[in-house]
PDB file of C-alpha atoms in Angstrom:
ATOM      1  CA  MET A   1      -0.179  -0.065   0.063  1.00  0.00           C
ATOM      2  CA  THR A   2       1.092   3.419  -0.339  1.00  0.00           C
ATOM      3  CA  SER A   3      -0.233   6.665   1.463  1.00  0.00           C
ATOM      4  CA  GLY A   4      -1.580   8.379  -1.346  1.00  0.00           C
ATOM      5  CA  LYS A   5      -5.490   8.699  -1.887  1.00  0.00           C
ATOM      6  CA  LEU A   6      -5.808   4.839  -1.509  1.00  0.00           C
ATOM      7  CA  LEU A   7      -9.412   4.478  -3.068  1.00  0.00           C
ATOM      8  CA  THR A   8      -9.203   6.720  -5.932  1.00  0.00           C
ATOM      9  CA  ASP A   9      -5.463   5.606  -6.713  1.00  0.00           C
ATOM     10  CA  ASN A  10      -6.800   1.797  -6.890  1.00  0.00           C
ATOM     11  CA  PRO A  11     -10.066   1.802  -8.657  1.00  0.00           C
ATOM     12  CA  ALA A  12     -10.310  -1.959  -8.336  1.00  0.00           C
ATOM     13  CA  LEU A  13      -9.812  -1.724  -4.680  1.00  0.00           C
ATOM     14  CA  TYR A  14     -12.596   0.607  -4.369  1.00  0.00           C
ATOM     15  CA  GLU A  15     -15.028  -1.779  -6.188  1.00  0.00           C
ATOM     16  CA  THR A  16     -13.791  -4.720  -3.726  1.00  0.00           C
ATOM     17  CA  ARG A  17     -14.260  -2.626  -0.735  1.00  0.00           C
ATOM     18  CA  PHE A  18     -17.743  -1.196  -1.893  1.00  0.00           C
ATOM     19  CA  PRO A  19     -19.199  -3.823  -4.025  1.00  0.00           C
ATOM     20  CA  ASP A  20     -22.179  -3.331  -6.132  1.00  0.00           C
ATOM     21  CA  PRO A  21     -22.747  -6.263  -8.099  1.00  0.00           C
ATOM     22  CA  GLU A  22     -26.488  -5.854  -8.580  1.00  0.00           C
ATOM     23  CA  ARG A  23     -26.114  -2.103  -9.734  1.00  0.00           C
ATOM     24  CA  LEU A  24     -28.407  -0.890  -7.339  1.00  0.00           C
ATOM     25  CA  ALA A  25     -27.032   2.705  -7.813  1.00  0.00           C
ATOM     26  CA  GLY A  26     -27.603   2.872 -11.142  1.00  0.00           C
ATOM     27  CA  ARG A  27     -30.775   0.975 -11.452  1.00  0.00           C
ATOM     28  CA  TRP A  28     -32.270   3.563  -8.870  1.00  0.00           C
ATOM     29  CA  ALA A  29     -30.973   6.358 -10.760  1.00  0.00           C
ATOM     30  CA  GLU A  30     -32.274   4.985 -13.995  1.00  0.00           C
ATOM     31  CA  ASP A  31     -35.686   4.463 -12.085  1.00  0.00           C
ATOM     32  CA  CYS A  32     -35.765   8.126 -11.325  1.00  0.00           C
ATOM     33  CA  LEU A  33     -34.986   9.341 -14.445  1.00  0.00           C
ATOM     34  CA  ARG A  34     -37.867   7.099 -16.051  1.00  0.00           C
ATOM     35  CA  ARG A  35     -40.249   7.867 -13.230  1.00  0.00           C
ATOM     36  CA  TYR A  36     -39.700  11.683 -13.825  1.00  0.00           C
ATOM     37  CA  GLY A  37     -39.578  11.801 -17.593  1.00  0.00           C
ATOM     38  CA  ALA A  38     -35.948  12.798 -18.178  1.00  0.00           C
ATOM     39  CA  GLY A  39     -34.745  12.694 -21.668  1.00  0.00           C
ATOM     40  CA  PRO A  40     -31.968  10.434 -22.699  1.00  0.00           C
ATOM     41  CA  ARG A  41     -28.887  12.671 -22.520  1.00  0.00           C
ATOM     42  CA  VAL A  42     -27.254  12.195 -19.102  1.00  0.00           C
ATOM     43  CA  LEU A  43     -24.320  13.656 -17.025  1.00  0.00           C
ATOM     44  CA  ASP A  44     -22.905  11.545 -14.325  1.00  0.00           C
ATOM     45  CA  ILE A  45     -20.970  13.870 -12.247  1.00  0.00           C
ATOM     46  CA  GLY A  46     -18.418  12.273  -9.852  1.00  0.00           C
ATOM     47  CA  CYS A  47     -18.753   9.259 -11.605  1.00  0.00           C
ATOM     48  CA  GLY A  48     -15.603   7.233  -9.796  1.00  0.00           C
ATOM     49  CA  THR A  49     -15.159   3.856 -11.601  1.00  0.00           C
ATOM     50  CA  GLY A  50     -17.971   4.513 -14.107  1.00  0.00           C
ATOM     51  CA  ARG A  51     -20.029   1.238 -13.251  1.00  0.00           C
ATOM     52  CA  ASP A  52     -23.170   3.385 -12.773  1.00  0.00           C
ATOM     53  CA  ALA A  53     -22.807   5.461 -15.991  1.00  0.00           C
ATOM     54  CA  ALA A  54     -22.187   2.062 -17.683  1.00  0.00           C
ATOM     55  CA  HIS A  55     -25.608   0.934 -16.268  1.00  0.00           C
ATOM     56  CA  LEU A  56     -27.232   4.114 -17.669  1.00  0.00           C
ATOM     57  CA  HIS A  57     -25.631   3.790 -20.941  1.00  0.00           C
ATOM     58  CA  ALA A  58     -26.849   0.122 -21.382  1.00  0.00           C
ATOM     59  CA  ALA A  59     -30.446   1.405 -20.373  1.00  0.00           C
ATOM     60  CA  GLY A  60     -30.253   3.368 -23.674  1.00  0.00           C
ATOM     61  CA  ARG A  61     -29.101   6.785 -22.378  1.00  0.00           C
ATOM     62  CA  THR A  62     -26.482   9.111 -24.085  1.00  0.00           C
ATOM     63  CA  VAL A  63     -24.034   9.523 -20.952  1.00  0.00           C
ATOM     64  CA  ILE A  64     -21.110  11.711 -20.436  1.00  0.00           C
ATOM     65  CA  ALA A  65     -19.490  10.632 -17.188  1.00  0.00           C
ATOM     66  CA  ALA A  66     -16.832  13.109 -15.348  1.00  0.00           C
ATOM     67  CA  ASP A  67     -14.773  12.674 -12.543  1.00  0.00           C
ATOM     68  CA  LEU A  68     -11.571  14.928 -11.093  1.00  0.00           C
ATOM     69  CA  SER A  69      -9.402  11.593 -10.709  1.00  0.00           C
ATOM     70  CA  GLY A  70      -7.456  10.553 -13.819  1.00  0.00           C
ATOM     71  CA  THR A  71      -6.881   7.196 -12.226  1.00  0.00           C
ATOM     72  CA  MET A  72     -10.579   6.576 -11.752  1.00  0.00           C
ATOM     73  CA  LEU A  73     -11.392   7.465 -15.336  1.00  0.00           C
ATOM     74  CA  GLU A  74      -8.679   5.465 -16.877  1.00  0.00           C
ATOM     75  CA  TYR A  75     -10.183   2.305 -15.068  1.00  0.00           C
ATOM     76  CA  ALA A  76     -13.878   3.539 -15.918  1.00  0.00           C
ATOM     77  CA  ARG A  77     -12.761   3.828 -19.830  1.00  0.00           C
ATOM     78  CA  ALA A  78     -11.291   0.226 -19.615  1.00  0.00           C
ATOM     79  CA  HIS A  79     -13.704  -1.670 -17.466  1.00  0.00           C
ATOM     80  CA  HIS A  80     -17.024   0.261 -18.060  1.00  0.00           C
ATOM     81  CA  PRO A  81     -16.890   1.095 -21.392  1.00  0.00           C
ATOM     82  CA  GLY A  82     -19.935   2.958 -23.457  1.00  0.00           C
ATOM     83  CA  PRO A  83     -20.232   6.322 -21.844  1.00  0.00           C
ATOM     84  CA  GLU A  84     -17.770   9.201 -22.845  1.00  0.00           C
ATOM     85  CA  TYR A  85     -15.528  10.073 -20.201  1.00  0.00           C
ATOM     86  CA  THR A  86     -13.962  13.454 -19.394  1.00  0.00           C
ATOM     87  CA  ARG A  87     -12.127  15.087 -16.447  1.00  0.00           C
ATOM     88  CA  ALA A  88     -14.396  17.726 -14.417  1.00  0.00           C
ATOM     89  CA  ASP A  89     -14.704  19.210 -10.976  1.00  0.00           C
ATOM     90  CA  LEU A  90     -18.054  18.831  -9.641  1.00  0.00           C
ATOM     91  CA  ARG A  91     -17.402  21.895  -7.548  1.00  0.00           C
ATOM     92  CA  GLY A  92     -17.514  24.166 -10.834  1.00  0.00           C
ATOM     93  CA  PHE A  93     -17.438  22.532 -14.390  1.00  0.00           C
ATOM     94  CA  ASP A  94     -18.051  23.676 -17.832  1.00  0.00           C
ATOM     95  CA  LEU A  95     -18.483  21.362 -20.648  1.00  0.00           C
ATOM     96  CA  GLY A  96     -18.917  23.900 -23.286  1.00  0.00           C
ATOM     97  CA  GLU A  97     -21.893  23.619 -25.606  1.00  0.00           C
ATOM     98  CA  GLN A  98     -23.327  20.368 -24.223  1.00  0.00           C
ATOM     99  CA  SER A  99     -26.800  20.218 -22.720  1.00  0.00           C
ATOM    100  CA  PHE A 100     -28.316  17.280 -20.788  1.00  0.00           C
ATOM    101  CA  ASP A 101     -31.522  16.398 -20.028  1.00  0.00           C
ATOM    102  CA  ALA A 102     -30.492  15.171 -16.391  1.00  0.00           C
ATOM    103  CA  VAL A 103     -27.414  15.448 -14.118  1.00  0.00           C
ATOM    104  CA  VAL A 104     -26.989  12.404 -11.945  1.00  0.00           C
ATOM    105  CA  CYS A 105     -24.712  12.701  -8.792  1.00  0.00           C
ATOM    106  CA  LEU A 106     -24.506   9.641  -6.597  1.00  0.00           C
ATOM    107  CA  ASP A 107     -22.518   8.188  -3.535  1.00  0.00           C
ATOM    108  CA  SER A 108     -22.240  11.307  -1.433  1.00  0.00           C
ATOM    109  CA  ALA A 109     -20.071  13.083  -4.304  1.00  0.00           C
ATOM    110  CA  LEU A 110     -21.989  16.263  -4.078  1.00  0.00           C
ATOM    111  CA  LEU A 111     -20.779  16.577  -0.476  1.00  0.00           C
ATOM    112  CA  TYR A 112     -17.244  17.084  -1.300  1.00  0.00           C
ATOM    113  CA  CYS A 113     -18.453  20.564  -1.837  1.00  0.00           C
ATOM    114  CA  HIS A 114     -17.598  21.570   1.438  1.00  0.00           C
ATOM    115  CA  THR A 115     -18.533  25.508   1.647  1.00  0.00           C
ATOM    116  CA  ASN A 116     -21.445  27.369   0.282  1.00  0.00           C
ATOM    117  CA  GLU A 117     -19.334  28.992  -2.548  1.00  0.00           C
ATOM    118  CA  GLU A 118     -18.409  25.290  -3.537  1.00  0.00           C
ATOM    119  CA  PHE A 119     -21.953  23.936  -3.229  1.00  0.00           C
ATOM    120  CA  ASP A 120     -23.274  27.257  -5.359  1.00  0.00           C
ATOM    121  CA  GLY A 121     -20.537  26.349  -7.785  1.00  0.00           C
ATOM    122  CA  PHE A 122     -22.021  22.829  -8.265  1.00  0.00           C
ATOM    123  CA  LEU A 123     -25.578  23.930  -8.603  1.00  0.00           C
ATOM    124  CA  SER A 124     -24.627  26.803 -11.010  1.00  0.00           C
ATOM    125  CA  SER A 125     -22.544  24.219 -13.000  1.00  0.00           C
ATOM    126  CA  CYS A 126     -25.857  22.180 -13.204  1.00  0.00           C
ATOM    127  CA  ARG A 127     -28.138  25.149 -14.210  1.00  0.00           C
ATOM    128  CA  ARG A 128     -25.660  25.872 -17.025  1.00  0.00           C
ATOM    129  CA  SER A 129     -25.756  22.197 -18.235  1.00  0.00           C
ATOM    130  CA  LEU A 130     -29.832  21.655 -18.052  1.00  0.00           C
ATOM    131  CA  PRO A 131     -32.618  23.212 -20.049  1.00  0.00           C
ATOM    132  CA  PRO A 132     -35.584  24.374 -18.315  1.00  0.00           C
ATOM    133  CA  GLY A 133     -37.293  21.253 -16.851  1.00  0.00           C
ATOM    134  CA  GLY A 134     -33.859  19.176 -16.733  1.00  0.00           C
ATOM    135  CA  LEU A 135     -33.539  16.964 -13.800  1.00  0.00           C
ATOM    136  CA  LEU A 136     -31.058  16.490 -10.867  1.00  0.00           C
ATOM    137  CA  VAL A 137     -31.003  13.193  -9.422  1.00  0.00           C
ATOM    138  CA  ALA A 138     -28.694  12.768  -6.020  1.00  0.00           C
ATOM    139  CA  GLU A 139     -27.979  10.416  -3.583  1.00  0.00           C
ATOM    140  CA  MET A 140     -26.017  11.241  -0.288  1.00  0.00           C
ATOM    141  CA  ARG A 141     -25.585  11.282   3.445  1.00  0.00           C
ATOM    142  CA  ASN A 142     -28.052  13.068   5.117  1.00  0.00           C
ATOM    143  CA  GLY A 143     -26.967  15.982   7.592  1.00  0.00           C
ATOM    144  CA  ALA A 144     -30.371  15.662   9.662  1.00  0.00           C
ATOM    145  CA  PHE A 145     -29.416  12.304  10.754  1.00  0.00           C
ATOM    146  CA  PHE A 146     -26.834  13.765  12.954  1.00  0.00           C
ATOM    147  CA  LEU A 147     -28.957  15.968  14.735  1.00  0.00           C
ATOM    148  CA  GLY A 148     -28.811  14.179  18.308  1.00  0.00           C
ATOM    149  CA  ARG A 149     -28.021  10.719  17.058  1.00  0.00           C
ATOM    150  CA  THR A 150     -24.440   9.234  17.675  1.00  0.00           C
ATOM    151  CA  GLU A 151     -24.805   5.619  16.545  1.00  0.00           C
ATOM    152  CA  LEU A 152     -22.714   6.185  13.632  1.00  0.00           C
ATOM    153  CA  LEU A 153     -20.164   8.176  15.662  1.00  0.00           C
ATOM    154  CA  ASP A 154     -19.889   6.165  19.263  1.00  0.00           C
ATOM    155  CA  LYS A 155     -17.325   3.621  17.773  1.00  0.00           C
ATOM    156  CA  PRO A 156     -15.141   2.951  14.819  1.00  0.00           C
ATOM    157  CA  SER A 157     -16.534   0.498  12.072  1.00  0.00           C
ATOM    158  CA  VAL A 158     -14.354  -2.325  11.134  1.00  0.00           C
ATOM    159  CA  ASP A 159     -14.466  -3.847   7.527  1.00  0.00           C
ATOM    160  CA  GLY A 160     -12.278  -6.993   6.114  1.00  0.00           C
ATOM    161  CA  PHE A 161     -12.139  -8.124   2.579  1.00  0.00           C
ATOM    162  CA  THR A 162      -9.597  -9.718   0.338  1.00  0.00           C
ATOM    163  CA  TRP A 163      -7.903  -8.064  -2.884  1.00  0.00           C
ATOM    164  CA  GLN A 164      -5.419  -9.721  -5.077  1.00  0.00           C
ATOM    165  CA  GLU A 165      -5.197 -12.457  -2.414  1.00  0.00           C
ATOM    166  CA  THR A 166      -4.375 -10.019   0.260  1.00  0.00           C
ATOM    167  CA  ALA A 167      -6.612  -9.497   3.285  1.00  0.00           C
ATOM    168  CA  TYR A 168      -7.396  -5.986   4.092  1.00  0.00           C
ATOM    169  CA  THR A 169      -8.914  -4.351   6.949  1.00  0.00           C
ATOM    170  CA  SER A 170     -10.417  -0.902   7.244  1.00  0.00           C
ATOM    171  CA  THR A 171     -11.161   0.930  10.419  1.00  0.00           C
ATOM    172  CA  THR A 172     -13.238   3.838   9.961  1.00  0.00           C
ATOM    173  CA  ALA A 173     -13.971   6.623  12.455  1.00  0.00           C
ATOM    174  CA  LEU A 174     -16.458   9.433  11.992  1.00  0.00           C
ATOM    175  CA  TYR A 175     -16.812  12.878  14.000  1.00  0.00           C
ATOM    176  CA  VAL A 176     -18.748  15.849  13.170  1.00  0.00           C
ATOM    177  CA  ASP A 177     -16.849  19.189  12.956  1.00  0.00           C
ATOM    178  CA  ARG A 178     -19.881  21.441  13.960  1.00  0.00           C
ATOM    179  CA  ALA A 179     -18.164  24.618  13.206  1.00  0.00           C
ATOM    180  CA  ALA A 180     -17.202  23.710   9.528  1.00  0.00           C
ATOM    181  CA  GLN A 181     -20.621  21.762   9.400  1.00  0.00           C
ATOM    182  CA  LEU A 182     -18.564  18.674   7.982  1.00  0.00           C
ATOM    183  CA  LEU A 183     -18.845  14.985   8.687  1.00  0.00           C
ATOM    184  CA  ARG A 184     -14.625  14.110   9.125  1.00  0.00           C
ATOM    185  CA  ARG A 185     -13.844  10.717   8.515  1.00  0.00           C
ATOM    186  CA  THR A 186     -10.348   8.776   9.513  1.00  0.00           C
ATOM    187  CA  ARG A 187      -9.855   5.664   7.749  1.00  0.00           C
ATOM    188  CA  VAL A 188      -6.833   3.406   8.780  1.00  0.00           C
ATOM    189  CA  TRP A 189      -5.865   0.676   6.441  1.00  0.00           C
ATOM    190  CA  THR A 190      -4.029  -2.361   7.359  1.00  0.00           C
ATOM    191  CA  ALA A 191      -2.871  -5.434   5.065  1.00  0.00           C
ATOM    192  CA  ALA A 192      -1.726  -8.910   5.934  1.00  0.00           C
ATOM    193  CA  ASP A 193       1.014  -8.833   3.538  1.00  0.00           C
ATOM    194  CA  GLY A 194       3.106  -6.709   6.225  1.00  0.00           C
ATOM    195  CA  SER A 195       3.072  -3.287   4.927  1.00  0.00           C
ATOM    196  CA  PRO A 196       2.724  -0.350   7.215  1.00  0.00           C
ATOM    197  CA  PRO A 197      -0.649   0.953   7.969  1.00  0.00           C
ATOM    198  CA  VAL A 198      -2.004   3.948   5.920  1.00  0.00           C
ATOM    199  CA  GLU A 199      -4.107   6.714   7.515  1.00  0.00           C
ATOM    200  CA  GLN A 200      -6.518   8.590   5.578  1.00  0.00           C
ATOM    201  CA  ARG A 201      -8.756  11.658   6.018  1.00  0.00           C
ATOM    202  CA  SER A 202     -11.726  12.807   4.306  1.00  0.00           C
ATOM    203  CA  ALA A 203     -14.804  14.854   4.955  1.00  0.00           C
ATOM    204  CA  TRP A 204     -18.423  15.337   3.559  1.00  0.00           C
ATOM    205  CA  ARG A 205     -20.486  18.383   4.018  1.00  0.00           C
ATOM    206  CA  LEU A 206     -23.355  18.311   6.413  1.00  0.00           C
ATOM    207  CA  LEU A 207     -26.678  19.266   4.492  1.00  0.00           C
ATOM    208  CA  PRO A 208     -29.917  18.932   6.159  1.00  0.00           C
ATOM    209  CA  PRO A 209     -33.085  18.598   3.931  1.00  0.00           C
ATOM    210  CA  GLN A 210     -34.337  22.127   4.688  1.00  0.00           C
ATOM    211  CA  GLU A 211     -30.839  24.018   3.843  1.00  0.00           C
ATOM    212  CA  LEU A 212     -30.641  21.690   0.606  1.00  0.00           C
ATOM    213  CA  ARG A 213     -34.016  22.946  -0.112  1.00  0.00           C
ATOM    214  CA  HIS A 214     -33.122  26.726   0.159  1.00  0.00           C
ATOM    215  CA  PHE A 215     -29.806  26.345  -1.963  1.00  0.00           C
ATOM    216  CA  LEU A 216     -31.999  24.552  -4.886  1.00  0.00           C
ATOM    217  CA  ALA A 217     -34.795  27.293  -4.723  1.00  0.00           C
ATOM    218  CA  VAL A 218     -32.109  30.141  -4.885  1.00  0.00           C
ATOM    219  CA  HIS A 219     -30.704  28.196  -8.029  1.00  0.00           C
ATOM    220  CA  GLY A 220     -34.034  27.756  -9.623  1.00  0.00           C
ATOM    221  CA  PHE A 221     -34.612  24.225  -8.977  1.00  0.00           C
ATOM    222  CA  GLU A 222     -38.037  22.836  -7.709  1.00  0.00           C
ATOM    223  CA  VAL A 223     -37.822  19.722  -5.411  1.00  0.00           C
ATOM    224  CA  LEU A 224     -39.826  16.792  -6.942  1.00  0.00           C
ATOM    225  CA  ALA A 225     -38.839  14.232  -4.274  1.00  0.00           C
ATOM    226  CA  LEU A 226     -36.360  14.367  -0.912  1.00  0.00           C
ATOM    227  CA  TYR A 227     -36.550  11.239   1.162  1.00  0.00           C
ATOM    228  CA  ASP A 228     -34.393   9.075   3.069  1.00  0.00           C
ATOM    229  CA  GLY A 229     -35.307   5.598   1.444  1.00  0.00           C
ATOM    230  CA  PRO A 230     -35.683   3.259   0.217  1.00  0.00           C
ATOM    231  CA  GLY A 231     -32.467   3.869  -1.743  1.00  0.00           C
ATOM    232  CA  PRO A 232     -29.483   1.895  -2.890  1.00  0.00           C
ATOM    233  CA  ARG A 233     -26.995   2.513   0.117  1.00  0.00           C
ATOM    234  CA  THR A 234     -30.028   2.085   2.628  1.00  0.00           C
ATOM    235  CA  GLU A 235     -30.050  -0.719   5.247  1.00  0.00           C
ATOM    236  CA  ALA A 236     -33.570  -2.204   3.471  1.00  0.00           C
ATOM    237  CA  PRO A 237     -32.258  -1.564   0.004  1.00  0.00           C
ATOM    238  CA  TRP A 238     -34.553  -0.286  -2.738  1.00  0.00           C
ATOM    239  CA  ARG A 239     -36.004  -2.429  -5.178  1.00  0.00           C
ATOM    240  CA  GLU A 240     -37.797  -2.125  -8.473  1.00  0.00           C
ATOM    241  CA  GLY A 241     -41.211  -0.722  -7.709  1.00  0.00           C
ATOM    242  CA  ASP A 242     -40.523   0.507  -4.490  1.00  0.00           C
ATOM    243  CA  LEU A 243     -41.871   4.128  -3.930  1.00  0.00           C
ATOM    244  CA  PRO A 244     -40.294   6.718  -1.735  1.00  0.00           C
ATOM    245  CA  ARG A 245     -41.223   7.349   1.915  1.00  0.00           C
ATOM    246  CA  ALA A 246     -42.561  10.318   3.180  1.00  0.00           C
ATOM    247  CA  THR A 247     -39.565  10.670   5.798  1.00  0.00           C
ATOM    248  CA  ALA A 248     -36.473  12.528   5.511  1.00  0.00           C
ATOM    249  CA  ASP A 249     -34.343  11.720   8.837  1.00  0.00           C
ATOM    250  CA  GLY A 250     -32.422   8.464   7.813  1.00  0.00           C
ATOM    251  CA  ASP A 251     -28.999   8.038   7.070  1.00  0.00           C
ATOM    252  CA  ARG A 252     -29.245   8.340   3.463  1.00  0.00           C
ATOM    253  CA  LEU A 253     -31.000  11.141   1.527  1.00  0.00           C
ATOM    254  CA  HIS A 254     -32.234  11.160  -1.926  1.00  0.00           C
ATOM    255  CA  LEU A 255     -33.138  13.891  -4.305  1.00  0.00           C
ATOM    256  CA  VAL A 256     -34.973  14.603  -7.599  1.00  0.00           C
ATOM    257  CA  ALA A 257     -35.322  18.066  -8.559  1.00  0.00           C
ATOM    258  CA  ARG A 258     -36.202  19.914 -11.740  1.00  0.00           C
ATOM    259  CA  LEU A 259     -35.009  23.043 -13.088  1.00  0.00           C
ATOM    260  CA  ALA A 260     -37.703  25.531 -13.399  1.00  0.00           C
ATOM    261  CA  SER A 261     -38.202  28.150 -16.241  1.00  0.00           C
ATOM    262  CA  THR A 262     -35.805  31.074 -16.779  1.00  0.00           C
ATOM    263  CA  ARG A 263     -38.363  33.325 -15.362  1.00  0.00           C
ATOM    264  CA  LEU A 264     -38.835  31.545 -12.120  1.00  0.00           C
ATOM    265  CA  THR A 265     -35.079  31.404 -11.781  1.00  0.00           C
ATOM    266  CA  LEU A 266     -34.639  35.268 -12.059  1.00  0.00           C
ATOM    267  CA  VAL A 267     -37.388  35.749  -9.663  1.00  0.00           C
ATOM    268  CA  ASN A 268     -35.558  33.511  -7.024  1.00  0.00           C
ATOM    269  CA  SER A 269     -32.463  35.218  -7.863  1.00  0.00           C
ATOM    270  CA  ARG A 270     -33.938  38.749  -7.216  1.00  0.00           C
ATOM    271  CA  ILE A 271     -35.656  37.576  -4.042  1.00  0.00           C
ATOM    272  CA  THR A 272     -32.338  36.368  -2.746  1.00  0.00           C
ATOM    273  CA  LEU A 273     -30.487  39.541  -3.737  1.00  0.00           C
ATOM    274  CA  GLY A 274     -33.278  41.461  -2.081  1.00  0.00           C
ATOM    275  CA  ARG A 275     -32.535  39.429   1.355  1.00  0.00           C
ATOM    276  CA  ARG A 276     -28.837  40.108   1.139  1.00  0.00           C
ATOM    277  CA  THR A 277     -29.400  43.753   0.563  1.00  0.00           C
ATOM    278  CA  CYS A 278     -31.599  44.092   3.628  1.00  0.00           C
ATOM    279  CA  ALA A 279     -29.066  42.045   5.929  1.00  0.00           C
TER     280      ALA A 279
END
């Protein structure tokens, strides 16, 4: 093992550590796109290894998949062909004249927008990439879950798996950085081959549902669905035909939003500017 970004530097290890043999994430995203009438052109932003983008492509969609990691993109092209892969930062991306019917962002990727400016950059980029009526479909951890709940924070989680005939153990500890509004993660990797342990740190933005709704409204999006499950990463995973629950306080959050008309977007912008002026 090396001390770099272990999972993004080793996409095959990522898929071994976080398997999805049934392609639940891709199937859930496709179900949302069909349920809400999205057209065929899809941008998968923060695509990682490309397995979900490839599923959307196999479902008949024209998919461009983007990620910041060149190693992930190289792996995706080799192992999950079909989509067009390109490098882009979800915190602010510009894919030129290309327009999409939907933007998909799975596995908490958008929570790497740690600041308000970065999240504004993500939503502004989505707005530029979508026509009025275009969809934003996202799946992520739910910031509201950590309001008074500590079960994911009380003790580290330990997972074991085998990759390339070597047994690995990952020990993951989470804690809430309230001032920064981040869920910080420390993960220590150990391997049975005698190599030294590797410690890696990362963080996700904690976004409660109401704050998420506010950001979306400011950027001209109408929330069509916002719920905690079932989804591809929930304890009782999503299955074909499952309908969204009416709750939004579980560990995961699932979003479907539609970009409103240009006129409504301008109205929201004026309202926001007026509030800032008054403040």
